Amino acid sequence: LFTYEVSSGGSQFQPSTGVVIPEDGVGNVQVIMESSADLVNWTQALPGTYGRTEPKRFFRLRIVNN
């Protein structure tokens, strides 16, 4: 369990607690993991080991319909 706060002059980021693949959908979906240092600019990431060279690193999952 963790808590963090992001303060900026722009819009507030509202994190969700999870990604759910709907059971009633049709076809496949693509699960994409992304990382960001500022919660604004996101790049695709892979699961694995990450170094501690940056002061912070955020991760999110997205679901895309194929």
Short mmCIF file of N, CA and C in Angstrom, two decimals, residues 5-8 10-14:
data_model
loop_
_atom_site.label_atom_id
_atom_site.label_comp_id
_atom_site.label_asym_id
_atom_site.label_seq_id
_atom_site.Cartn_x
_atom_site.Cartn_y
_atom_site.Cartn_z
N GLU A 5 1.53 12.08 -3.97
CA GLU A 5 0.82 13.29 -4.37
C GLU A 5 1.60 13.99 -5.47
N VAL A 6 0.88 14.41 -6.49
CA VAL A 6 1.50 15.15 -7.59
C VAL A 6 0.93 16.55 -7.57
N SER A 7 1.81 17.54 -7.51
CA SER A 7 1.36 18.93 -7.51
C SER A 7 1.88 19.62 -8.76
N SER A 8 0.96 20.28 -9.47
CA SER A 8 1.36 21.04 -10.65
C SER A 8 0.26 22.04 -10.97
N GLY A 10 -1.16 22.17 -13.83
CA GLY A 10 -2.03 21.56 -14.83
C GLY A 10 -3.09 20.68 -14.20
N SER A 11 -3.67 19.82 -15.03
CA SER A 11 -4.72 18.92 -14.55
C SER A 11 -4.13 17.88 -13.61
N GLN A 12 -4.94 17.39 -12.72
CA GLN A 12 -4.53 16.39 -11.75
C GLN A 12 -4.64 14.99 -12.35
N PHE A 13 -3.64 14.16 -12.14
CA PHE A 13 -3.66 12.76 -12.57
C PHE A 13 -4.45 11.96 -11.54
N GLN A 14 -5.40 11.17 -11.99
CA GLN A 14 -6.22 10.35 -11.11
C GLN A 14 -5.88 8.88 -11.35
#
